[in-house]
């Protein structure tokens, strides 16, 4: 544990000194206001400890990291029937590409690109009003993180609603293929709100523990999802969790992760623990630049690559 | 060990009974002659055992599985400079797609699609005649498998040379972008011969052991590649090893693997062992249909998913 | 003139007998109700005659034919600055493709595919409310056709508004690139209404006369557009007027034309006259199947190909 | 005639003064050596006159302009069966794009992009040795131009043979779809030689006369092709003759034309005459920069647009 504590402190110190921090996302105006000097990291181990460094208790917009939680929820509701409407393959394209949808009849490649997550939102809407579905998502994340203070940043949600033209395009496009069941603006309403959930690294690391623990809530031991499903979600994080930089992240870091344009990354080491990192500047693929480096350093220091003998 | 022995026997029995066996590749005429009823499986564990079932000692054309060995060799020769000419991302396209090359200036997405492997062949040609490079590859595979009987099936190589128009297209296309240094027919000569290496499941499982053992030859303990490099090769197998079915294989099987259109798959469980399976019929993505199912059953029976707590 | 009269009668008779009439567009529900047996044809010559055959006085939904009139209007308002936001090249893709927009930064290839026409609508909106712009378009078409009875079919407009998800996708997608200045739903409001204008073959042929007469209103002699602009609009009709079947139409018919999914086609023979044909069944490219054949027969009978010596 | 003579002299004078002359093609090394100051223009009218200005008697590499002559020949040999293997639509892509072939099963969009012309070469090879087919093409061009001095520049042919990797890629790619009947290197041998024919503007203008005269040789009156076929070839020139700049050329110049990367353009005014222009510098679409401008000026001065009333 001392080793991990030292690793986190070293990483936080080194990251604070870096000057090339990537570029903060500006296409969502509200996100463009974040201080690029922020850096936080947190690890929640399966044995119940939580270690942090840097700005680990400051909430940020989790954005696409929310896709891990909504996929989990939607699989719980409709099971593997979900895979008729969303694929399981890396996209080979940017996160907001529409080309693939034209070539593949409106079926998004995986649940972690925008189009896929919008279909997931549409699935969760079945029989509910948007407000109810959004409430369900927030309650689920609070439950996973054991923290009732987690909430949506409504200014961010409104900002995305007002400027998310490309997501409107994706949703309407899939609707034209019949792959959304509800009016696009309702499915998008859910999507924009889930992305606007604000969480700290500590809260995120806590919320991810079930994926490192074969699907069980580490404290209560209750099953959130089956072991098989937890592993499969982790495999999707590895192959598709960083958009068109997923191969690179797997190559360098070697752990399943999911990034968001808010600058956060959630990482999972099966059997060991869950971790979260946050640095708002993004690299060319739209993933946190320092966050990726920090997780690479951490995985190396702790020998956490899932491709290493254990 | 008895558990593994039983698992292999059960799988071989079940696979023998299956009637939906996929379709044998016919675009290489020589491969189209193989009996689709064949099925073999072998596991070489890190502690030195080899267990087999079915037609595990019958040689077949390893085809794209050879890309794992040539990538390893080429990295040994030029190191990470290799990544300037080949990417590390899943392609989101079929194994022989040329579209991506047009959009990305002749840089193939990863070393496991055809275009990427042809660049690797071109890299290994530097300073050599094709015959020398081919000889080097065969010697390397023999060394890895501890078996000097491994050889190239020249009828298969000739068959590909005569009909591999799409590979000629890929090579000439990359040459037009300056991403081949030698005449395309020479780089392809190496490529066609490496694909035509014939090996049995037993030999393949033996040859893959170093990747399950952090880069070290399991018997001698000598380092074939560094631990980091072994892990990175495994990560590429997981994200890119099954063409546009890589996400699916990771999702269902959960271990790094590399398939070939000859119907073979090489699988790696870090710290545990290496395995090979062979069934000539392919699924829609060009991967062995029963081979994929067999490895899914084996990984489940032995709890070998790299996404499971260990 | 007797020759033309006979040609029209012959064509109408032959078309009535055809059984393979293509498929009526159903993606706009209101259009799916049209009787596929309908066939009309009309020619308005530059010397002031109008000859008709078949259902030439029955109004139908002009749909994309309206793009000729709105392009003319928008060029009149902003001149060649229009071409900064819309290209002039055939698309090589279906009429509602979105792929090209992703590869070319939201600039549609030409004003006659949906995306291009939506930008034109957006241009015409400048400084106006949608209702005003729609009114201006209708007044312009009435003026061109010398017929104040021309009107919008509001049931069709409402039908498109309710189901035109792909057009919503295109508009939002271009908006994300900054190539729409107004809220997408406003530009689309104009677009859906212009498409829903109902006209007969006679009215359409009348409205197209200025393009066959170097831009001048044939009766008054007033200039609607400059001669150069009239020719350029005709050239765009030839190269882009039939979506991904434009080359085929130029090859077989040899006159500038613009088709609509309502089954109408407007054709122009410079110096001779304007013509319209209507048959609701469409071919694979979304152009009127019998309409294309009828114009091919007419152009051949009258030696009207612009590629023929005159 | 004096008017035309003056127009040509004015154009040649103005073009000589231009400093922005585009860039000479360098991907064929032999072409890169041409003096960019060269400019020639020639018009052969249907009444038998030939008027020239500038370097109109200097031979240059006709390159893709040859595709007009080989298409004519191949249509004469196999008739409309040709269209089963080549399309008639603008490509919406650069002249050497391979993307379209992957999406459309190896059928090139039209006979004027490289892939299409290679199929045409393959068609003409049937039953012949490459040398015979090349001889036939040269004889045909000499016949059309009434000039037996026209010959292939073998240095250019060799230069293309040695460096034309992208054309090798296109040919092998189509071969993989079965759309070449001969070994790709043979079809390419014909193709490279036809492109290397050297002609002056005067010779080219002479050779194009039959297309402006409804298919008849203007002096003898003999039919080279039927009137319908001549018109259809002209329509393909208009819609596809300038690669992805075809729409622009039709818009601005308004006459059917075919360009080559050697800097030449052949233009046709049905009923009036044939013309050729040459300036080696190319614009972004690979068409002669000054050549396009010169033809625009000429068409305007003489009122030759096929979209104008005549």
PDB file of N, CA and C in Angstrom, chain B residues 151-199:
ATOM      1  N   UNK B 151       8.325 -26.321 -41.709  1.00  0.00           N
ATOM      2  CA  UNK B 151       8.765 -25.909 -43.045  1.00  0.00           C
ATOM      3  C   UNK B 151       7.648 -25.167 -43.784  1.00  0.00           C
ATOM      4  N   UNK B 152       8.065 -24.560 -44.850  1.00  0.00           N
ATOM      5  CA  UNK B 152       7.101 -23.850 -45.703  1.00  0.00           C
ATOM      6  C   UNK B 152       6.446 -24.843 -46.664  1.00  0.00           C
ATOM      7  N   UNK B 153       5.144 -24.683 -46.862  1.00  0.00           N
ATOM      8  CA  UNK B 153       4.435 -25.466 -47.877  1.00  0.00           C
ATOM      9  C   UNK B 153       4.512 -24.663 -49.181  1.00  0.00           C
ATOM     10  N   UNK B 154       5.413 -25.087 -50.059  1.00  0.00           N
ATOM     11  CA  UNK B 154       5.676 -24.260 -51.239  1.00  0.00           C
ATOM     12  C   UNK B 154       4.506 -24.239 -52.226  1.00  0.00           C
ATOM     13  N   UNK B 155       3.677 -25.261 -52.184  1.00  0.00           N
ATOM     14  CA  UNK B 155       2.490 -25.241 -53.056  1.00  0.00           C
ATOM     15  C   UNK B 155       1.549 -24.119 -52.632  1.00  0.00           C
ATOM     16  N   UNK B 156       1.414 -23.921 -51.320  1.00  0.00           N
ATOM     17  CA  UNK B 156       0.567 -22.834 -50.832  1.00  0.00           C
ATOM     18  C   UNK B 156       1.176 -21.485 -51.192  1.00  0.00           C
ATOM     19  N   UNK B 157       2.489 -21.358 -50.986  1.00  0.00           N
ATOM     20  CA  UNK B 157       3.142 -20.088 -51.325  1.00  0.00           C
ATOM     21  C   UNK B 157       2.942 -19.765 -52.805  1.00  0.00           C
ATOM     22  N   UNK B 158       3.108 -20.773 -53.653  1.00  0.00           N
ATOM     23  CA  UNK B 158       2.946 -20.548 -55.096  1.00  0.00           C
ATOM     24  C   UNK B 158       1.499 -20.188 -55.423  1.00  0.00           C
ATOM     25  N   UNK B 159       0.583 -20.825 -54.727  1.00  0.00           N
ATOM     26  CA  UNK B 159      -0.842 -20.563 -54.945  1.00  0.00           C
ATOM     27  C   UNK B 159      -1.174 -19.107 -54.606  1.00  0.00           C
ATOM     28  N   UNK B 160      -0.631 -18.609 -53.509  1.00  0.00           N
ATOM     29  CA  UNK B 160      -0.893 -17.221 -53.136  1.00  0.00           C
ATOM     30  C   UNK B 160      -0.212 -16.255 -54.095  1.00  0.00           C
ATOM     31  N   UNK B 161       0.996 -16.608 -54.493  1.00  0.00           N
ATOM     32  CA  UNK B 161       1.741 -15.761 -55.429  1.00  0.00           C
ATOM     33  C   UNK B 161       0.958 -15.597 -56.736  1.00  0.00           C
ATOM     34  N   UNK B 162       0.303 -16.668 -57.137  1.00  0.00           N
ATOM     35  CA  UNK B 162      -0.399 -16.645 -58.423  1.00  0.00           C
ATOM     36  C   UNK B 162      -1.762 -15.971 -58.349  1.00  0.00           C
ATOM     37  N   UNK B 163      -2.347 -15.902 -57.169  1.00  0.00           N
ATOM     38  CA  UNK B 163      -3.731 -15.428 -57.086  1.00  0.00           C
ATOM     39  C   UNK B 163      -3.925 -14.282 -56.094  1.00  0.00           C
ATOM     40  N   UNK B 164      -2.860 -13.861 -55.467  1.00  0.00           N
ATOM     41  CA  UNK B 164      -3.020 -12.872 -54.404  1.00  0.00           C
ATOM     42  C   UNK B 164      -3.100 -11.450 -54.914  1.00  0.00           C
ATOM     43  N   UNK B 165      -4.024 -11.206 -55.839  1.00  0.00           N
ATOM     44  CA  UNK B 165      -4.089  -9.898 -56.487  1.00  0.00           C
ATOM     45  C   UNK B 165      -4.380  -8.770 -55.504  1.00  0.00           C
ATOM     46  N   UNK B 166      -5.168  -9.080 -54.504  1.00  0.00           N
ATOM     47  CA  UNK B 166      -5.499  -8.012 -53.575  1.00  0.00           C
ATOM     48  C   UNK B 166      -4.280  -7.628 -52.741  1.00  0.00           C
ATOM     49  N   UNK B 167      -3.471  -8.616 -52.410  1.00  0.00           N
ATOM     50  CA  UNK B 167      -2.236  -8.286 -51.707  1.00  0.00           C
ATOM     51  C   UNK B 167      -1.276  -7.517 -52.615  1.00  0.00           C
ATOM     52  N   UNK B 168      -1.235  -7.869 -53.895  1.00  0.00           N
ATOM     53  CA  UNK B 168      -0.445  -7.069 -54.833  1.00  0.00           C
ATOM     54  C   UNK B 168      -0.965  -5.627 -54.866  1.00  0.00           C
ATOM     55  N   UNK B 169      -2.287  -5.496 -54.822  1.00  0.00           N
ATOM     56  CA  UNK B 169      -2.877  -4.148 -54.820  1.00  0.00           C
ATOM     57  C   UNK B 169      -2.442  -3.382 -53.575  1.00  0.00           C
ATOM     58  N   UNK B 170      -2.561  -4.024 -52.416  1.00  0.00           N
ATOM     59  CA  UNK B 170      -2.181  -3.357 -51.173  1.00  0.00           C
ATOM     60  C   UNK B 170      -0.716  -2.923 -51.206  1.00  0.00           C
ATOM     61  N   UNK B 171       0.147  -3.828 -51.657  1.00  0.00           N
ATOM     62  CA  UNK B 171       1.580  -3.534 -51.660  1.00  0.00           C
ATOM     63  C   UNK B 171       1.901  -2.394 -52.615  1.00  0.00           C
ATOM     64  N   UNK B 172       1.368  -2.444 -53.814  1.00  0.00           N
ATOM     65  CA  UNK B 172       1.625  -1.364 -54.762  1.00  0.00           C
ATOM     66  C   UNK B 172       1.047  -0.044 -54.281  1.00  0.00           C
ATOM     67  N   UNK B 173      -0.072  -0.136 -53.619  1.00  0.00           N
ATOM     68  CA  UNK B 173      -0.698   1.082 -53.119  1.00  0.00           C
ATOM     69  C   UNK B 173       0.175   1.750 -52.060  1.00  0.00           C
ATOM     70  N   UNK B 174       0.669   0.939 -51.131  1.00  0.00           N
ATOM     71  CA  UNK B 174       1.556   1.498 -50.097  1.00  0.00           C
ATOM     72  C   UNK B 174       2.858   1.987 -50.718  1.00  0.00           C
ATOM     73  N   UNK B 175       3.339   1.272 -51.719  1.00  0.00           N
ATOM     74  CA  UNK B 175       4.546   1.718 -52.420  1.00  0.00           C
ATOM     75  C   UNK B 175       4.333   3.106 -53.016  1.00  0.00           C
ATOM     76  N   UNK B 176       3.132   3.350 -53.526  1.00  0.00           N
ATOM     77  CA  UNK B 176       2.862   4.656 -54.144  1.00  0.00           C
ATOM     78  C   UNK B 176       2.920   5.778 -53.108  1.00  0.00           C
ATOM     79  N   UNK B 177       2.728   5.425 -51.830  1.00  0.00           N
ATOM     80  CA  UNK B 177       2.861   6.414 -50.753  1.00  0.00           C
ATOM     81  C   UNK B 177       4.284   6.407 -50.176  1.00  0.00           C
ATOM     82  N   UNK B 178       5.138   5.557 -50.717  1.00  0.00           N
ATOM     83  CA  UNK B 178       6.504   5.493 -50.216  1.00  0.00           C
ATOM     84  C   UNK B 178       6.660   4.667 -48.951  1.00  0.00           C
ATOM     85  N   UNK B 179       5.632   3.887 -48.602  1.00  0.00           N
ATOM     86  CA  UNK B 179       5.725   3.102 -47.360  1.00  0.00           C
ATOM     87  C   UNK B 179       6.224   1.672 -47.584  1.00  0.00           C
ATOM     88  N   UNK B 180       6.757   1.388 -48.760  1.00  0.00           N
ATOM     89  CA  UNK B 180       7.554   0.163 -48.958  1.00  0.00           C
ATOM     90  C   UNK B 180       8.896   0.629 -49.501  1.00  0.00           C
ATOM     91  N   UNK B 181       9.976   0.001 -49.046  1.00  0.00           N
ATOM     92  CA  UNK B 181      11.303   0.424 -49.505  1.00  0.00           C
ATOM     93  C   UNK B 181      11.821  -0.437 -50.660  1.00  0.00           C
ATOM     94  N   UNK B 182      11.210  -1.612 -50.829  1.00  0.00           N
ATOM     95  CA  UNK B 182      11.670  -2.551 -51.848  1.00  0.00           C
ATOM     96  C   UNK B 182      10.603  -2.711 -52.929  1.00  0.00           C
ATOM     97  N   UNK B 183      10.974  -3.292 -54.059  1.00  0.00           N
ATOM     98  CA  UNK B 183       9.953  -3.574 -55.063  1.00  0.00           C
ATOM     99  C   UNK B 183       8.826  -4.403 -54.440  1.00  0.00           C
ATOM    100  N   UNK B 184       7.585  -4.043 -54.691  1.00  0.00           N
ATOM    101  CA  UNK B 184       6.457  -4.729 -54.029  1.00  0.00           C
ATOM    102  C   UNK B 184       6.528  -6.246 -54.164  1.00  0.00           C
ATOM    103  N   UNK B 185       6.993  -6.743 -55.325  1.00  0.00           N
ATOM    104  CA  UNK B 185       6.970  -8.199 -55.496  1.00  0.00           C
ATOM    105  C   UNK B 185       7.964  -8.881 -54.558  1.00  0.00           C
ATOM    106  N   UNK B 186       9.020  -8.177 -54.146  1.00  0.00           N
ATOM    107  CA  UNK B 186       9.962  -8.792 -53.204  1.00  0.00           C
ATOM    108  C   UNK B 186       9.377  -8.843 -51.795  1.00  0.00           C
ATOM    109  N   UNK B 187       8.797  -7.739 -51.358  1.00  0.00           N
ATOM    110  CA  UNK B 187       8.173  -7.732 -50.037  1.00  0.00           C
ATOM    111  C   UNK B 187       7.047  -8.760 -49.985  1.00  0.00           C
ATOM    112  N   UNK B 188       6.306  -8.860 -51.075  1.00  0.00           N
ATOM    113  CA  UNK B 188       5.229  -9.846 -51.124  1.00  0.00           C
ATOM    114  C   UNK B 188       5.777 -11.269 -51.156  1.00  0.00           C
ATOM    115  N   UNK B 189       6.912 -11.450 -51.793  1.00  0.00           N
ATOM    116  CA  UNK B 189       7.524 -12.778 -51.810  1.00  0.00           C
ATOM    117  C   UNK B 189       7.766 -13.271 -50.392  1.00  0.00           C
ATOM    118  N   UNK B 190       8.334 -12.402 -49.581  1.00  0.00           N
ATOM    119  CA  UNK B 190       8.541 -12.758 -48.166  1.00  0.00           C
ATOM    120  C   UNK B 190       7.193 -13.037 -47.508  1.00  0.00           C
ATOM    121  N   UNK B 191       6.243 -12.138 -47.737  1.00  0.00           N
ATOM    122  CA  UNK B 191       4.940 -12.253 -47.084  1.00  0.00           C
ATOM    123  C   UNK B 191       4.242 -13.569 -47.437  1.00  0.00           C
ATOM    124  N   UNK B 192       4.220 -13.894 -48.723  1.00  0.00           N
ATOM    125  CA  UNK B 192       3.520 -15.122 -49.123  1.00  0.00           C
ATOM    126  C   UNK B 192       4.187 -16.356 -48.521  1.00  0.00           C
ATOM    127  N   UNK B 193       5.491 -16.329 -48.399  1.00  0.00           N
ATOM    128  CA  UNK B 193       6.170 -17.504 -47.850  1.00  0.00           C
ATOM    129  C   UNK B 193       5.962 -17.639 -46.348  1.00  0.00           C
ATOM    130  N   UNK B 194       5.974 -16.522 -45.638  1.00  0.00           N
ATOM    131  CA  UNK B 194       5.747 -16.630 -44.192  1.00  0.00           C
ATOM    132  C   UNK B 194       4.342 -17.159 -43.918  1.00  0.00           C
ATOM    133  N   UNK B 195       3.373 -16.726 -44.741  1.00  0.00           N
ATOM    134  CA  UNK B 195       1.994 -17.188 -44.552  1.00  0.00           C
ATOM    135  C   UNK B 195       1.867 -18.681 -44.852  1.00  0.00           C
ATOM    136  N   UNK B 196       2.759 -19.192 -45.678  1.00  0.00           N
ATOM    137  CA  UNK B 196       2.668 -20.589 -46.116  1.00  0.00           C
ATOM    138  C   UNK B 196       3.409 -21.551 -45.190  1.00  0.00           C
ATOM    139  N   UNK B 197       3.922 -21.045 -44.082  1.00  0.00           N
ATOM    140  CA  UNK B 197       4.535 -21.958 -43.107  1.00  0.00           C
ATOM    141  C   UNK B 197       3.454 -22.922 -42.621  1.00  0.00           C
ATOM    142  N   UNK B 198       3.803 -24.200 -42.578  1.00  0.00           N
ATOM    143  CA  UNK B 198       2.861 -25.229 -42.104  1.00  0.00           C
ATOM    144  C   UNK B 198       3.274 -25.653 -40.700  1.00  0.00           C
ATOM    145  N   UNK B 199       2.325 -25.653 -39.790  1.00  0.00           N
ATOM    146  CA  UNK B 199       2.611 -26.056 -38.408  1.00  0.00           C
ATOM    147  C   UNK B 199       1.393 -26.785 -37.855  1.00  0.00           C
TER     148      UNK B 199
END
